[in-house]
Amino acid sequence: MDCFISFPKLKCFTLKNFLRRWSSPDPKRSVIIISMEFNGKNILCKRGEKEVFSGLSIKLVPGEIIELHGPNGIGKTSLLRLISGISKPTHGTFYWSDGTVSEYPERHFSRITLIGSADALKPMLTVEENLYDWTWLNRPRPERSTIISALRVFGIDALADTPVRFLSAGQKRRLTLSRLLTVETNLWLLDEPTIALDSEAVSLLKKLLVKHCESGGMAVIATNNDMQIQNTRKVNLLSYARSRQHE
Amino acid sequence: MFNFLANPARFNQVTDRLMPATAGLAGLFLSIGIISALIISPPDYQQGDTVRIMYVHVPSAWMALFIYSFIAITSAIGLIWRHPFAHLSAQAAAPIGITFTILCLTTGSLWGKPMWGAWWVWDARLTSVLFLFFLYLGFMALNKAFDDPSRGEKSAAILALVGFINVPVIKFSVDWWNTLHQPASLLRADGPAIHSSMLTPLFLMALGFIFVAVCVLVTRIKVLLLKRRIRLMRINGGKLRS
Amino acid sequence: MNKLSWFIWHELKISLRNAGDTAVIVMFFLLIALLFPMGIGSSAALLTRIAPGVIWVAAILTAMLSLDSIFASDFEDGSLEQIVISPTPLILIVTAKFTAHWLITGLPLIFAVPIIGLIYDIPIKVFSLLLISMGIGTPILSLIGGLGAALVLGARRGGVLLALIVLPLLVPVLIFGTAAADAVFLGFSPKPPLLLLSAMLLAALAIAPSITTLAIRRALE
Amino acid sequence: MIEVVVEFIIMGGHAYYIWPAYIIATVGILGLWFFSIRELKYQKQILANLKEDISQKTQQRKCN
């Protein structure tokens, strides 16, 4: 019989803890990429009540890219959601070299950028407003110039004032990816970044990834087709799978 | 204590042994209670024999409130310590609570007809039990509203907590509202102090109700455990991990 | 503080871009208030007597109507996930969403009350009390309603379920909101109900945002 | 003897309210008890069948 979760002690909830965990980064010091390891130890992930994978440990060294491979439903997206901190793993922990994610969630969130399969864009807002508001969500008040330069890199700065509902899927995907430029974070989590992208955008994304890794950044990419970037480590989740379909 | 009962296998062993005892006690208390309520206790000098309905109405009101606080406490445990067994027992207790609320409302209106001449009386306590009924309904509806049962349990638990904070507020505001719109001449139900000879059947019936509730709660928890196990077996395909 | 005001402006931009929706909400409020005389008859004395209750019930139903959209659109297009994993505390964003909802649904109702006041010819004293009680009471509708909206995130019949969950919790607001305005008819001072209403507002301000953050985190898990 | 019984039944003229109240109470409690027991047996039945056809499936997998 599967035994239930043991009885963890309730961490004392003091104001000091609350303030320490939720102190937003001081705006003067913009977040420089501090080269820092990130790893997770024997993670067990459940989707609903179904076990997806277990006993997975992952180690990320600065300047390294990991590509997650495996058939559909193996848990690539679930692993990205676990790393990003949206959902907590049933067992196992993720930790940076200076503390676990659950102890300092706010510091963890300021070090990652998640580009999910769904573009989180508001159709009625314009391109620039979408990017501006998303950047202000993650960093103290950005300047308009950084937004426009990010759009220019992805070649959609001409559409700055058109509402997003008039954009094509590829343009929307470029707008979502331009978020990587407005906010310098250590860890990029990309979920199927190359869908709906034309070849020019894909090569642009590869160049950005390489530049990001040279400056000490890291990336985890969940994708089905190979990205052909040099020093990427391919991790196949099949060996950790728990579900009947993949055994 | 929670960790000890948390393991379903151990829970089943313990409850299998205790079940006949509690069921017997429930039957015993109920029978003595009914006999003393209907025959032994004297009719009230003011209300005559209708006071006998009180022996059913008041304990079911107590049970309705008691089970709702049980649900709130187990939900709080489930949320704070992420204890799925607590959510399970809260979900198992809800139908029992809602039955006692319905019992309380029907016997209340049956008592109101001879006393105040109307089936539904806007008495403060009766109205707050009516809203308690809707709180139960919201809890059960939210429990079943999601495809993924663990999602349903969590949001229903949070609703139980918020509802629990609200029960005294609703009671207070309905009291205030009642005194506001109260036509002066109504005879207050609990005017005369309850005579001691009426207290014994009241407590006997209350004890009987409590033991019945415990028995049914344990059976329903077993039912939900079995359902969970069957669901997991279907998903994970026959390979029962240890 | 500027992050809060910025996100309120962000939410207002989204709702006001298609301004038609907000006008629909006020029209719905007027329509409900105008339906009652059709059912109850047009004897002036009766209408003025029930006017505060009618206006409060209409305000609660209108709030129910527009509560569903607070989190549902963000939940579907994935921006709720972006909000949860951003360094800004979630409680700030949730409070901003509730204030934006109040500005879109609560405030226009208070401006629509004078029109209904004329139709029901409410005396000036009752009318001013009604405005004050609406001013204190409508934020509670947004707060507790928003909490309900977070609970039904991703549920099958979200709209109906939201009303079933939230209406019992709003009963005290309805009782004290109407009592404040009825004080003139029943001849007692309106101060106690208004004070109790503001006490409820403070309690809702304390409880609703924090429990909504818990609900959202558990919803996305 | 019969008048005592009859007088007990009419309950001082309020028989129409007292007896339905007690009947509803007993129906409520017995119904609660009966349905949960029936559900328990039903679920045990499903579990038994499920275990059975899983053990059959594992045997088939072993032999082919």
Coordinates of N, CA, C and O in Angstrom, one line a residue, chain A residues 22 25 81 84-88 106 109-110 112 114-116 118-126 129 132-134 136-141 179, chain C residues 2-3 6-7 10-11 13-15 17-18 73-74 76-91 93 97 217 219-221:
Chain A
W22 N 10.8 37.4 1.2 CA 10.1 38.2 0.2 C 10.8 39.5 0.0 O 10.1 40.5 -0.5
P25 N 14.8 42.4 -4.7 CA 16.2 42.8 -5.0 C 16.3 44.3 -4.9 O 15.4 45.0 -5.5
R81 N 8.2 22.9 -15.1 CA 7.4 23.6 -14.1 C 7.9 23.4 -12.7 O 7.9 24.2 -11.9
S84 N 11.0 25.6 -12.3 CA 10.6 27.0 -12.2 C 10.0 27.3 -10.9 O 9.9 28.5 -10.5
G85 N 9.5 26.3 -10.2 CA 8.9 26.6 -8.9 C 7.4 26.8 -8.9 O 6.8 27.1 -7.9
I86 N 6.8 26.6 -10.1 CA 5.3 26.7 -10.1 C 4.7 25.6 -9.2 O 3.9 25.9 -8.3
S87 N 5.2 24.4 -9.5 CA 4.7 23.3 -8.7 C 5.8 22.7 -7.9 O 6.9 22.7 -8.3
K88 N 5.5 22.2 -6.7 CA 6.5 21.7 -5.8 C 6.6 20.2 -6.0 O 5.6 19.5 -6.2
E106 N 11.9 33.8 -3.5 CA 11.9 35.1 -4.3 C 13.3 35.2 -5.0 O 13.4 35.6 -6.1
F109 N 13.2 33.0 -8.0 CA 12.4 33.6 -9.1 C 13.1 34.7 -9.8 O 12.9 34.9 -11.0
S110 N 13.9 35.4 -9.1 CA 14.6 36.5 -9.8 C 15.8 35.9 -10.6 O 16.5 36.7 -11.3
I112 N 15.4 33.1 -12.7 CA 15.0 32.2 -13.8 C 14.0 33.0 -14.7 O 13.4 34.0 -14.3
L114 N 11.0 31.8 -17.5 CA 10.4 30.6 -18.1 C 9.6 31.1 -19.3 O 8.8 32.0 -19.3
I115 N 9.9 30.4 -20.5 CA 9.1 30.6 -21.7 C 8.3 29.4 -21.9 O 8.9 28.4 -22.3
G116 N 7.0 29.4 -21.5 CA 6.2 28.2 -21.6 C 5.7 28.0 -23.0 O 6.0 28.8 -23.9
A118 N 2.7 28.0 -23.8 CA 1.6 29.1 -24.1 C 2.3 30.4 -23.9 O 2.9 30.7 -22.9
D119 N 2.1 31.3 -25.0 CA 2.6 32.7 -24.8 C 1.7 33.4 -23.9 O 0.5 33.5 -24.2
A120 N 2.2 34.0 -22.9 CA 1.4 34.7 -21.9 C 1.2 36.1 -22.4 O 1.8 37.0 -21.8
L121 N 0.4 36.3 -23.5 CA 0.3 37.7 -24.0 C -1.1 38.1 -23.9 O -2.1 37.3 -24.0
K122 N -1.3 39.4 -23.7 CA -2.7 39.9 -23.7 C -3.1 40.4 -25.1 O -2.4 41.4 -25.6
P123 N -4.1 39.8 -25.7 CA -4.3 40.2 -27.1 C -4.7 41.7 -27.3 O -4.4 42.3 -28.3
M124 N -5.3 42.3 -26.3 CA -5.8 43.7 -26.5 C -4.7 44.7 -26.3 O -4.8 45.9 -26.7
L125 N -3.6 44.3 -25.6 CA -2.5 45.3 -25.3 C -1.6 45.3 -26.5 O -1.4 44.3 -27.2
T126 N -0.8 46.4 -26.7 CA 0.1 46.4 -27.8 C 1.4 45.7 -27.5 O 1.6 45.3 -26.4
E129 N 3.5 47.3 -24.9 CA 2.9 47.3 -23.5 C 3.1 45.9 -22.9 O 3.4 45.8 -21.8
Y132 N 6.6 45.6 -21.9 CA 7.0 46.5 -20.8 C 6.4 46.0 -19.5 O 7.0 45.9 -18.5
D133 N 5.1 45.6 -19.5 CA 4.5 45.2 -18.3 C 5.1 43.9 -17.8 O 5.3 43.8 -16.6
W134 N 5.4 43.0 -18.7 CA 6.0 41.7 -18.2 C 7.4 42.0 -17.5 O 7.7 41.5 -16.5
W136 N 8.4 44.8 -16.1 CA 8.2 45.5 -14.8 C 7.7 44.5 -13.8 O 8.0 44.7 -12.6
L137 N 7.1 43.4 -14.2 CA 6.7 42.4 -13.2 C 7.9 41.8 -12.6 O 7.9 41.5 -11.4
N138 N 9.0 41.6 -13.4 CA 10.1 40.9 -12.9 C 11.3 41.8 -12.5 O 12.1 41.3 -11.8
R139 N 11.3 43.0 -12.9 CA 12.4 43.8 -12.5 C 11.9 45.2 -12.1 O 10.8 45.6 -12.5
P140 N 12.7 46.0 -11.3 CA 12.2 47.3 -11.1 C 12.0 48.1 -12.4 O 12.6 47.6 -13.4
R141 N 11.4 49.1 -12.4 CA 10.9 49.9 -13.6 C 11.9 49.9 -14.7 O 13.0 50.5 -14.6
R179 N 11.5 38.4 -24.4 CA 11.6 38.6 -22.9 C 13.0 38.2 -22.4 O 13.4 38.8 -21.4
Chain C
N2 N 4.6 51.9 -6.1 CA 4.3 52.2 -7.5 C 4.0 50.9 -8.3 O 3.3 50.9 -9.3
K3 N 4.6 49.8 -7.8 CA 4.3 48.5 -8.5 C 2.8 48.2 -8.4 O 2.2 47.7 -9.4
W6 N 1.0 50.5 -10.7 CA 1.3 50.1 -12.1 C 0.4 49.0 -12.5 O -0.3 49.0 -13.6
F7 N 0.3 47.9 -11.6 CA -0.4 46.7 -12.0 C -1.9 47.0 -12.1 O -2.7 46.5 -12.9
H10 N -2.4 48.4 -15.3 CA -2.3 47.3 -16.3 C -3.6 46.6 -16.4 O -4.1 46.4 -17.5
E11 N -4.2 46.3 -15.3 CA -5.5 45.6 -15.3 C -6.6 46.5 -15.9 O -7.4 46.1 -16.7
K13 N -6.2 48.9 -18.1 CA -6.0 49.0 -19.5 C -6.6 47.8 -20.2 O -7.4 48.0 -21.2
I14 N -6.4 46.6 -19.6 CA -7.0 45.4 -20.2 C -8.5 45.5 -20.3 O -9.2 45.3 -21.3
S15 N -9.1 46.0 -19.2 CA -10.6 46.0 -19.2 C -11.1 47.1 -20.0 O -12.1 47.0 -20.7
R17 N -9.8 48.6 -22.5 CA -9.6 48.6 -24.0 C -10.9 48.3 -24.7 O -11.2 48.9 -25.6
N18 N -11.5 47.2 -24.2 CA -12.9 47.0 -24.8 C -13.9 47.5 -23.8 O -14.4 46.8 -22.9
S73 N -9.1 34.6 -17.4 CA -8.3 34.9 -18.7 C -6.8 34.7 -18.4 O -6.2 34.1 -19.3
D74 N -6.3 35.1 -17.3 CA -4.9 35.0 -17.1 C -4.6 33.5 -16.9 O -3.5 33.0 -17.4
E76 N -6.0 31.0 -18.4 CA -5.9 30.2 -19.7 C -4.7 30.6 -20.5 O -4.0 29.8 -21.0
D77 N -4.4 31.9 -20.6 CA -3.3 32.3 -21.5 C -1.9 32.1 -20.9 O -0.9 32.5 -21.5
G78 N -1.8 31.7 -19.6 CA -0.5 31.4 -19.1 C 0.1 32.5 -18.3 O 1.2 32.4 -17.7
S79 N -0.5 33.7 -18.3 CA 0.2 34.8 -17.6 C 0.1 34.6 -16.1 O 0.9 35.2 -15.4
L80 N -0.8 33.8 -15.6 CA -0.9 33.6 -14.2 C 0.4 32.9 -13.7 O 0.9 33.2 -12.7
E81 N 0.9 32.0 -14.6 CA 2.1 31.3 -14.2 C 3.3 32.3 -14.2 O 4.1 32.3 -13.3
Q82 N 3.3 33.2 -15.2 CA 4.4 34.2 -15.2 C 4.3 35.0 -13.9 O 5.3 35.4 -13.4
I83 N 3.1 35.4 -13.5 CA 2.9 36.2 -12.3 C 3.4 35.4 -11.1 O 4.1 36.0 -10.2
V84 N 3.1 34.1 -11.0 CA 3.5 33.4 -9.8 C 5.0 33.3 -9.7 O 5.6 33.3 -8.6
I85 N 5.7 33.1 -10.9 CA 7.1 32.9 -10.7 C 7.9 34.2 -10.9 O 9.1 34.2 -11.2
S86 N 7.2 35.4 -10.7 CA 8.0 36.6 -10.8 C 8.4 37.0 -9.4 O 7.7 36.6 -8.4
P87 N 9.5 37.8 -9.3 CA 9.9 38.2 -7.9 C 8.9 39.0 -7.2 O 8.9 39.1 -5.9
T88 N 8.0 39.7 -7.9 CA 7.0 40.5 -7.1 C 6.1 39.6 -6.3 O 5.6 38.6 -6.8
P89 N 5.9 39.9 -5.0 CA 5.1 39.1 -4.2 C 3.7 38.9 -4.8 O 3.1 39.9 -5.2
L90 N 3.1 37.7 -4.7 CA 1.9 37.5 -5.4 C 0.7 38.3 -4.7 O -0.2 38.7 -5.3
I91 N 0.9 38.6 -3.4 CA -0.2 39.2 -2.7 C -0.4 40.6 -3.2 O -1.5 41.2 -3.3
I93 N 0.1 41.5 -6.4 CA -0.7 41.4 -7.7 C -2.1 41.1 -7.4 O -3.0 41.7 -8.0
K97 N -5.4 43.3 -8.5 CA -6.5 42.7 -9.3 C -7.8 43.0 -8.7 O -8.8 43.4 -9.3
R217 N -1.6 29.5 -5.6 CA -0.5 28.6 -5.6 C -0.9 27.1 -5.7 O -0.4 26.3 -6.5
A219 N -3.7 26.1 -6.9 CA -4.4 25.8 -8.2 C -3.4 25.5 -9.2 O -3.6 24.6 -10.1
L220 N -2.2 26.2 -9.2 CA -1.3 26.0 -10.3 C -0.4 24.8 -10.1 O 0.3 24.3 -10.9
E221 N -0.4 24.2 -8.9 CA 0.5 23.1 -8.5 C 0.3 21.9 -9.5 O -0.9 21.6 -9.8

